[in-house]
Amino acid sequence: MTPTDSIDALIDGLTDWRGATLASLRKAILEADPDIIEEWKWMGSPVWSCDGNMVVGNAHKDKVKLTFSHGASLPDPDKLFNNGFGGKVWRSIDVFEGVTIDPPALKNLVRSAVAYNQAKKKKKADAASRAKKTKEV
């Protein structure tokens, strides 16, 4: 079963509001950037990544949670983050029944996560290149 199949099965198994909510959040995440891939990690969690993990989605009893791996480093002009402020790395969006998340705002946040991962990857590649040149001299 592919990660996409596993996420489909998870959503299909959530027969209440959480399935529809997770499906709409997933749609916005995937529409944010064509290079985003879906993964299935950590014993059953949907993960969306692009040059590294970006967002983990989980359905809890009373909410759907999107956890951004580097959320503390991301701009959040639309104030979507509503949890995780005590930590230095991640931030999350807890979506409760009856609450909707503005798709364009979520897409902008996801695009920020993509840009963050790409900058981090470039910085790491640049450092490796400098280290290689130092060894050659």
Tab-separated table of C-alpha atoms in Angstrom, residues 3 28-29 36-40 46 51 53 59 62-64 71 77 86 88 91 95 104 118 136:
chain	number	residue	atom	x	y	z
A	3	PRO	CA	1.471	6.333	1.519
A	28	ALA	CA	-4.865	22.561	0.460
A	29	ILE	CA	-1.453	21.222	1.513
A	36	ILE	CA	5.125	18.073	-1.969
A	37	ILE	CA	5.062	14.343	-1.400
A	38	GLU	CA	2.926	12.281	0.937
A	39	GLU	CA	4.505	9.857	3.345
A	40	TRP	CA	3.195	7.480	6.000
A	46	PRO	CA	0.263	11.223	7.293
A	51	ASP	CA	13.116	18.662	0.970
A	53	ASN	CA	9.375	16.856	6.748
A	59	ALA	CA	-7.026	12.885	13.840
A	62	ASP	CA	-11.953	15.929	19.438
A	63	LYS	CA	-9.767	17.570	16.782
A	64	VAL	CA	-7.628	17.275	13.687
A	71	GLY	CA	6.611	26.048	12.702
A	77	PRO	CA	0.509	36.395	9.287
A	86	GLY	CA	5.902	26.828	24.473
A	88	LYS	CA	11.270	26.306	20.211
A	91	ARG	CA	3.859	24.739	16.042
A	95	VAL	CA	-8.955	22.202	14.160
A	104	PRO	CA	-5.303	30.250	0.860
A	118	GLN	CA	14.777	24.495	0.735
A	136	GLU	CA	41.214	19.997	-1.482
